[in-house]
């Protein structure tokens, strides 16, 4: 069954299972920079310098600070959400230990981080709703151009109950086992 988009185009939605079959069959490979969002293949923008710097630095801080027997940190590992016809690839995900050992992707996370330099509109319009609807308790969006962290907490339907912005100071995750992030240091690296 086709879906009509805002632009009037009819789109045939793809399930997560069909998307995975396309990858397994070689129709799509890692050179095809796409992710499945609400049943539609969405092009992923090549990362800029700010994106690479933020992902690398945040990954280092979080990996060094979490107990590997409790959590695993993934970098651009798919989040499998079949009920939402989505398989996004968040820049960073903190998931229960052992999650990636069972097939490569995760189905849940305690924290997701998206780093947005040129993808802010899509992250705020599409991905926030997907992550909230999936019940992800916390999402951070690093808004590189504006040097702020957009913090989304406590999902309710396709929205988060708590939404705020922080440009400085220390940011602590809801999950206390995740190390705090020094936003001043992060944004100094992006200048």
PDB file of C-alpha atoms in Angstrom:
ATOM      1  CA  UNK A   1       0.000   0.000   0.000  1.00  0.00           C
ATOM      2  CA  UNK A   2       1.454   3.353  -1.065  1.00  0.00           C
ATOM      3  CA  UNK A   3       1.652   6.423   1.133  1.00  0.00           C
ATOM      4  CA  UNK A   4       1.176   9.951  -0.222  1.00  0.00           C
ATOM      5  CA  UNK A   5       3.786  12.436   1.003  1.00  0.00           C
ATOM      6  CA  UNK A   6       3.318  16.169   1.623  1.00  0.00           C
ATOM      7  CA  UNK A   7       4.662  16.797  -1.875  1.00  0.00           C
ATOM      8  CA  UNK A   8       1.951  14.563  -3.384  1.00  0.00           C
ATOM      9  CA  UNK A   9       4.327  11.756  -4.331  1.00  0.00           C
ATOM     10  CA  UNK A  10       3.230   8.199  -3.708  1.00  0.00           C
ATOM     11  CA  UNK A  11       5.825   6.224  -1.782  1.00  0.00           C
ATOM     12  CA  UNK A  12       5.808   2.465  -1.336  1.00  0.00           C
ATOM     13  CA  UNK A  13       6.889   1.877   2.282  1.00  0.00           C
ATOM     14  CA  UNK A  14       9.621  -0.677   2.933  1.00  0.00           C
ATOM     15  CA  UNK A  15       9.598  -2.867   6.028  1.00  0.00           C
ATOM     16  CA  UNK A  16      12.684  -3.394   8.156  1.00  0.00           C
ATOM     17  CA  UNK A  17      12.710  -7.035   7.042  1.00  0.00           C
ATOM     18  CA  UNK A  18      12.691  -6.066   3.339  1.00  0.00           C
ATOM     19  CA  UNK A  19      15.364  -3.433   3.977  1.00  0.00           C
ATOM     20  CA  UNK A  20      17.566  -6.058   5.672  1.00  0.00           C
ATOM     21  CA  UNK A  21      16.968  -8.433   2.731  1.00  0.00           C
ATOM     22  CA  UNK A  22      18.126  -5.704   0.347  1.00  0.00           C
ATOM     23  CA  UNK A  23      21.329  -5.318   2.368  1.00  0.00           C
ATOM     24  CA  UNK A  24      21.866  -9.091   2.611  1.00  0.00           C
ATOM     25  CA  UNK A  25      21.328  -9.503  -1.161  1.00  0.00           C
ATOM     26  CA  UNK A  26      23.838  -6.747  -1.949  1.00  0.00           C
ATOM     27  CA  UNK A  27      21.222  -4.404  -3.408  1.00  0.00           C
ATOM     28  CA  UNK A  28      22.353  -1.921  -0.779  1.00  0.00           C
ATOM     29  CA  UNK A  29      25.820  -1.848   0.764  1.00  0.00           C
ATOM     30  CA  UNK A  30      27.785   0.396   3.094  1.00  0.00           C
ATOM     31  CA  UNK A  31      28.657   2.698   0.189  1.00  0.00           C
ATOM     32  CA  UNK A  32      24.943   3.453  -0.178  1.00  0.00           C
ATOM     33  CA  UNK A  33      24.625   5.958   2.629  1.00  0.00           C
ATOM     34  CA  UNK A  34      20.956   5.456   3.492  1.00  0.00           C
ATOM     35  CA  UNK A  35      18.865   4.667   6.532  1.00  0.00           C
ATOM     36  CA  UNK A  36      15.267   3.512   6.781  1.00  0.00           C
ATOM     37  CA  UNK A  37      12.978   6.126   8.363  1.00  0.00           C
ATOM     38  CA  UNK A  38       9.230   5.444   8.566  1.00  0.00           C
ATOM     39  CA  UNK A  39       9.431   3.004   5.652  1.00  0.00           C
ATOM     40  CA  UNK A  40      11.346   5.355   3.344  1.00  0.00           C
ATOM     41  CA  UNK A  41      15.011   5.116   2.338  1.00  0.00           C
ATOM     42  CA  UNK A  42      16.541   8.396   3.430  1.00  0.00           C
ATOM     43  CA  UNK A  43      19.921   9.609   2.186  1.00  0.00           C
ATOM     44  CA  UNK A  44      22.515  10.207   4.876  1.00  0.00           C
ATOM     45  CA  UNK A  45      24.554  13.374   4.420  1.00  0.00           C
ATOM     46  CA  UNK A  46      28.337  12.889   4.417  1.00  0.00           C
ATOM     47  CA  UNK A  47      29.769  14.013   7.763  1.00  0.00           C
ATOM     48  CA  UNK A  48      31.548  17.339   8.012  1.00  0.00           C
ATOM     49  CA  UNK A  49      34.518  18.127  10.232  1.00  0.00           C
ATOM     50  CA  UNK A  50      32.345  19.230  13.161  1.00  0.00           C
ATOM     51  CA  UNK A  51      30.391  16.002  12.979  1.00  0.00           C
ATOM     52  CA  UNK A  52      33.520  13.837  12.990  1.00  0.00           C
ATOM     53  CA  UNK A  53      35.100  15.800  15.837  1.00  0.00           C
ATOM     54  CA  UNK A  54      31.970  15.621  18.013  1.00  0.00           C
ATOM     55  CA  UNK A  55      31.327  11.905  17.406  1.00  0.00           C
ATOM     56  CA  UNK A  56      34.951  10.972  18.077  1.00  0.00           C
ATOM     57  CA  UNK A  57      35.229  13.055  21.249  1.00  0.00           C
ATOM     58  CA  UNK A  58      31.860  12.002  22.695  1.00  0.00           C
ATOM     59  CA  UNK A  59      32.595   8.349  21.929  1.00  0.00           C
ATOM     60  CA  UNK A  60      35.917   8.570  23.779  1.00  0.00           C
ATOM     61  CA  UNK A  61      34.379  10.189  26.849  1.00  0.00           C
ATOM     62  CA  UNK A  62      31.467   7.791  27.066  1.00  0.00           C
ATOM     63  CA  UNK A  63      33.415   4.599  26.303  1.00  0.00           C
ATOM     64  CA  UNK A  64      36.023   5.412  28.956  1.00  0.00           C
ATOM     65  CA  UNK A  65      33.331   6.152  31.513  1.00  0.00           C
ATOM     66  CA  UNK A  66      30.834   3.304  31.212  1.00  0.00           C
ATOM     67  CA  UNK A  67      31.124  -0.120  32.771  1.00  0.00           C
ATOM     68  CA  UNK A  68      31.444  -2.522  29.802  1.00  0.00           C
ATOM     69  CA  UNK A  69      29.747  -5.269  31.795  1.00  0.00           C
ATOM     70  CA  UNK A  70      26.607  -3.065  31.875  1.00  0.00           C
ATOM     71  CA  UNK A  71      26.677  -1.038  28.649  1.00  0.00           C
ATOM     72  CA  UNK A  72      28.088  -1.035  25.135  1.00  0.00           C
ATOM     73  CA  UNK A  73      28.625   2.118  23.101  1.00  0.00           C
ATOM     74  CA  UNK A  74      27.893   1.858  19.389  1.00  0.00           C
ATOM     75  CA  UNK A  75      28.978   4.262  16.664  1.00  0.00           C
ATOM     76  CA  UNK A  76      26.507   4.476  13.767  1.00  0.00           C
ATOM     77  CA  UNK A  77      25.091   1.025  14.547  1.00  0.00           C
ATOM     78  CA  UNK A  78      21.528   0.484  13.279  1.00  0.00           C
ATOM     79  CA  UNK A  79      18.632   0.661  15.704  1.00  0.00           C
ATOM     80  CA  UNK A  80      16.075  -1.934  14.531  1.00  0.00           C
ATOM     81  CA  UNK A  81      12.516  -0.703  14.988  1.00  0.00           C
ATOM     82  CA  UNK A  82      10.285  -2.968  12.848  1.00  0.00           C
ATOM     83  CA  UNK A  83       7.046  -1.690  14.399  1.00  0.00           C
ATOM     84  CA  UNK A  84       7.948   1.796  13.128  1.00  0.00           C
ATOM     85  CA  UNK A  85       9.303   0.631   9.731  1.00  0.00           C
ATOM     86  CA  UNK A  86      12.575   2.252  10.723  1.00  0.00           C
ATOM     87  CA  UNK A  87      16.212   1.350  11.043  1.00  0.00           C
ATOM     88  CA  UNK A  88      17.978   4.641  11.815  1.00  0.00           C
ATOM     89  CA  UNK A  89      21.698   4.825  12.473  1.00  0.00           C
ATOM     90  CA  UNK A  90      22.237   7.181  15.420  1.00  0.00           C
ATOM     91  CA  UNK A  91      25.736   8.580  15.681  1.00  0.00           C
ATOM     92  CA  UNK A  92      26.172   7.110  19.162  1.00  0.00           C
ATOM     93  CA  UNK A  93      24.070   4.676  21.139  1.00  0.00           C
ATOM     94  CA  UNK A  94      24.456   3.411  24.680  1.00  0.00           C
ATOM     95  CA  UNK A  95      22.795   0.006  24.901  1.00  0.00           C
ATOM     96  CA  UNK A  96      22.675  -2.832  27.439  1.00  0.00           C
ATOM     97  CA  UNK A  97      25.835  -4.976  27.282  1.00  0.00           C
ATOM     98  CA  UNK A  98      25.654  -7.864  24.850  1.00  0.00           C
ATOM     99  CA  UNK A  99      23.038  -6.209  22.642  1.00  0.00           C
ATOM    100  CA  UNK A 100      25.265  -5.916  19.570  1.00  0.00           C
ATOM    101  CA  UNK A 101      26.470  -9.505  19.992  1.00  0.00           C
ATOM    102  CA  UNK A 102      23.093 -10.844  18.838  1.00  0.00           C
ATOM    103  CA  UNK A 103      22.947  -9.730  15.235  1.00  0.00           C
ATOM    104  CA  UNK A 104      24.660  -6.377  14.824  1.00  0.00           C
ATOM    105  CA  UNK A 105      21.858  -3.945  15.629  1.00  0.00           C
ATOM    106  CA  UNK A 106      20.009  -2.952  18.753  1.00  0.00           C
ATOM    107  CA  UNK A 107      16.277  -2.685  19.384  1.00  0.00           C
ATOM    108  CA  UNK A 108      16.544  -0.287  22.296  1.00  0.00           C
ATOM    109  CA  UNK A 109      19.006   2.044  24.004  1.00  0.00           C
ATOM    110  CA  UNK A 110      19.281   4.021  27.230  1.00  0.00           C
ATOM    111  CA  UNK A 111      20.761   7.011  25.374  1.00  0.00           C
ATOM    112  CA  UNK A 112      21.034   7.992  21.720  1.00  0.00           C
ATOM    113  CA  UNK A 113      23.141  10.848  20.393  1.00  0.00           C
ATOM    114  CA  UNK A 114      22.733  12.470  16.983  1.00  0.00           C
ATOM    115  CA  UNK A 115      25.317  14.988  15.826  1.00  0.00           C
ATOM    116  CA  UNK A 116      23.669  17.457  13.469  1.00  0.00           C
ATOM    117  CA  UNK A 117      25.598  19.819  11.313  1.00  0.00           C
ATOM    118  CA  UNK A 118      23.513  19.719   8.124  1.00  0.00           C
ATOM    119  CA  UNK A 119      20.811  17.258   9.279  1.00  0.00           C
ATOM    120  CA  UNK A 120      19.207  19.249  12.100  1.00  0.00           C
ATOM    121  CA  UNK A 121      15.812  19.690  10.424  1.00  0.00           C
ATOM    122  CA  UNK A 122      15.461  15.961   9.663  1.00  0.00           C
ATOM    123  CA  UNK A 123      16.678  14.981  13.122  1.00  0.00           C
ATOM    124  CA  UNK A 124      14.139  17.290  14.790  1.00  0.00           C
ATOM    125  CA  UNK A 125      11.206  16.583  12.443  1.00  0.00           C
ATOM    126  CA  UNK A 126      11.583  12.859  11.859  1.00  0.00           C
ATOM    127  CA  UNK A 127      14.080  11.132  14.117  1.00  0.00           C
ATOM    128  CA  UNK A 128      12.909  12.659  17.406  1.00  0.00           C
ATOM    129  CA  UNK A 129       9.433  11.244  16.793  1.00  0.00           C
ATOM    130  CA  UNK A 130      10.774   7.813  15.867  1.00  0.00           C
ATOM    131  CA  UNK A 131      12.984   7.619  18.953  1.00  0.00           C
ATOM    132  CA  UNK A 132      10.214   8.837  21.265  1.00  0.00           C
ATOM    133  CA  UNK A 133       7.709   6.381  19.809  1.00  0.00           C
ATOM    134  CA  UNK A 134      10.278   3.589  20.256  1.00  0.00           C
ATOM    135  CA  UNK A 135      10.462   4.461  23.963  1.00  0.00           C
ATOM    136  CA  UNK A 136      14.107   5.599  23.991  1.00  0.00           C
ATOM    137  CA  UNK A 137      14.317   7.362  27.381  1.00  0.00           C
ATOM    138  CA  UNK A 138      16.837   9.992  26.325  1.00  0.00           C
ATOM    139  CA  UNK A 139      18.074  11.595  23.110  1.00  0.00           C
ATOM    140  CA  UNK A 140      20.777  14.214  22.772  1.00  0.00           C
ATOM    141  CA  UNK A 141      21.162  16.183  19.550  1.00  0.00           C
ATOM    142  CA  UNK A 142      24.432  18.059  19.178  1.00  0.00           C
ATOM    143  CA  UNK A 143      23.445  21.153  17.180  1.00  0.00           C
ATOM    144  CA  UNK A 144      26.865  21.922  15.705  1.00  0.00           C
ATOM    145  CA  UNK A 145      26.039  25.244  13.934  1.00  0.00           C
ATOM    146  CA  UNK A 146      24.428  26.746  17.060  1.00  0.00           C
ATOM    147  CA  UNK A 147      26.793  25.125  19.613  1.00  0.00           C
ATOM    148  CA  UNK A 148      24.024  23.745  21.794  1.00  0.00           C
ATOM    149  CA  UNK A 149      22.976  20.320  22.994  1.00  0.00           C
ATOM    150  CA  UNK A 150      19.271  19.681  22.479  1.00  0.00           C
ATOM    151  CA  UNK A 151      18.186  17.313  25.244  1.00  0.00           C
ATOM    152  CA  UNK A 152      15.032  15.193  24.902  1.00  0.00           C
ATOM    153  CA  UNK A 153      13.854  13.097  27.843  1.00  0.00           C
ATOM    154  CA  UNK A 154      10.903  11.002  28.949  1.00  0.00           C
ATOM    155  CA  UNK A 155       9.092   9.833  25.795  1.00  0.00           C
ATOM    156  CA  UNK A 156       5.316  10.034  25.543  1.00  0.00           C
ATOM    157  CA  UNK A 157       3.903   8.810  22.231  1.00  0.00           C
ATOM    158  CA  UNK A 158       5.880  10.404  19.418  1.00  0.00           C
ATOM    159  CA  UNK A 159       7.157  13.310  21.557  1.00  0.00           C
ATOM    160  CA  UNK A 160       9.377  13.848  24.552  1.00  0.00           C
ATOM    161  CA  UNK A 161       7.923  15.410  27.690  1.00  0.00           C
ATOM    162  CA  UNK A 162      11.139  17.242  28.571  1.00  0.00           C
ATOM    163  CA  UNK A 163      12.934  19.203  25.880  1.00  0.00           C
ATOM    164  CA  UNK A 164      15.658  21.736  26.507  1.00  0.00           C
ATOM    165  CA  UNK A 165      18.889  23.246  25.249  1.00  0.00           C
ATOM    166  CA  UNK A 166      22.254  23.526  26.956  1.00  0.00           C
ATOM    167  CA  UNK A 167      25.235  25.411  25.582  1.00  0.00           C
ATOM    168  CA  UNK A 168      27.597  25.159  28.542  1.00  0.00           C
ATOM    169  CA  UNK A 169      28.221  23.425  31.834  1.00  0.00           C
ATOM    170  CA  UNK A 170      28.003  19.748  32.621  1.00  0.00           C
ATOM    171  CA  UNK A 171      25.314  17.524  31.123  1.00  0.00           C
ATOM    172  CA  UNK A 172      24.351  14.394  33.013  1.00  0.00           C
ATOM    173  CA  UNK A 173      22.328  11.573  31.497  1.00  0.00           C
ATOM    174  CA  UNK A 174      19.255  10.138  33.181  1.00  0.00           C
ATOM    175  CA  UNK A 175      21.206   6.863  33.421  1.00  0.00           C
ATOM    176  CA  UNK A 176      23.711   7.783  36.131  1.00  0.00           C
ATOM    177  CA  UNK A 177      26.226   5.149  34.942  1.00  0.00           C
ATOM    178  CA  UNK A 178      26.897   7.277  31.831  1.00  0.00           C
ATOM    179  CA  UNK A 179      29.675   9.789  32.456  1.00  0.00           C
ATOM    180  CA  UNK A 180      28.828  13.510  32.484  1.00  0.00           C
ATOM    181  CA  UNK A 181      29.677  15.548  29.393  1.00  0.00           C
ATOM    182  CA  UNK A 182      31.578  18.826  29.660  1.00  0.00           C
ATOM    183  CA  UNK A 183      29.724  20.908  27.084  1.00  0.00           C
ATOM    184  CA  UNK A 184      32.254  23.743  27.261  1.00  0.00           C
ATOM    185  CA  UNK A 185      35.004  21.355  26.194  1.00  0.00           C
ATOM    186  CA  UNK A 186      32.865  19.777  23.473  1.00  0.00           C
ATOM    187  CA  UNK A 187      31.878  23.079  21.904  1.00  0.00           C
ATOM    188  CA  UNK A 188      35.401  24.518  22.225  1.00  0.00           C
ATOM    189  CA  UNK A 189      36.570  21.637  20.012  1.00  0.00           C
ATOM    190  CA  UNK A 190      33.953  22.570  17.406  1.00  0.00           C
ATOM    191  CA  UNK A 191      34.991  26.223  17.105  1.00  0.00           C
TER     192      UNK A 191
END
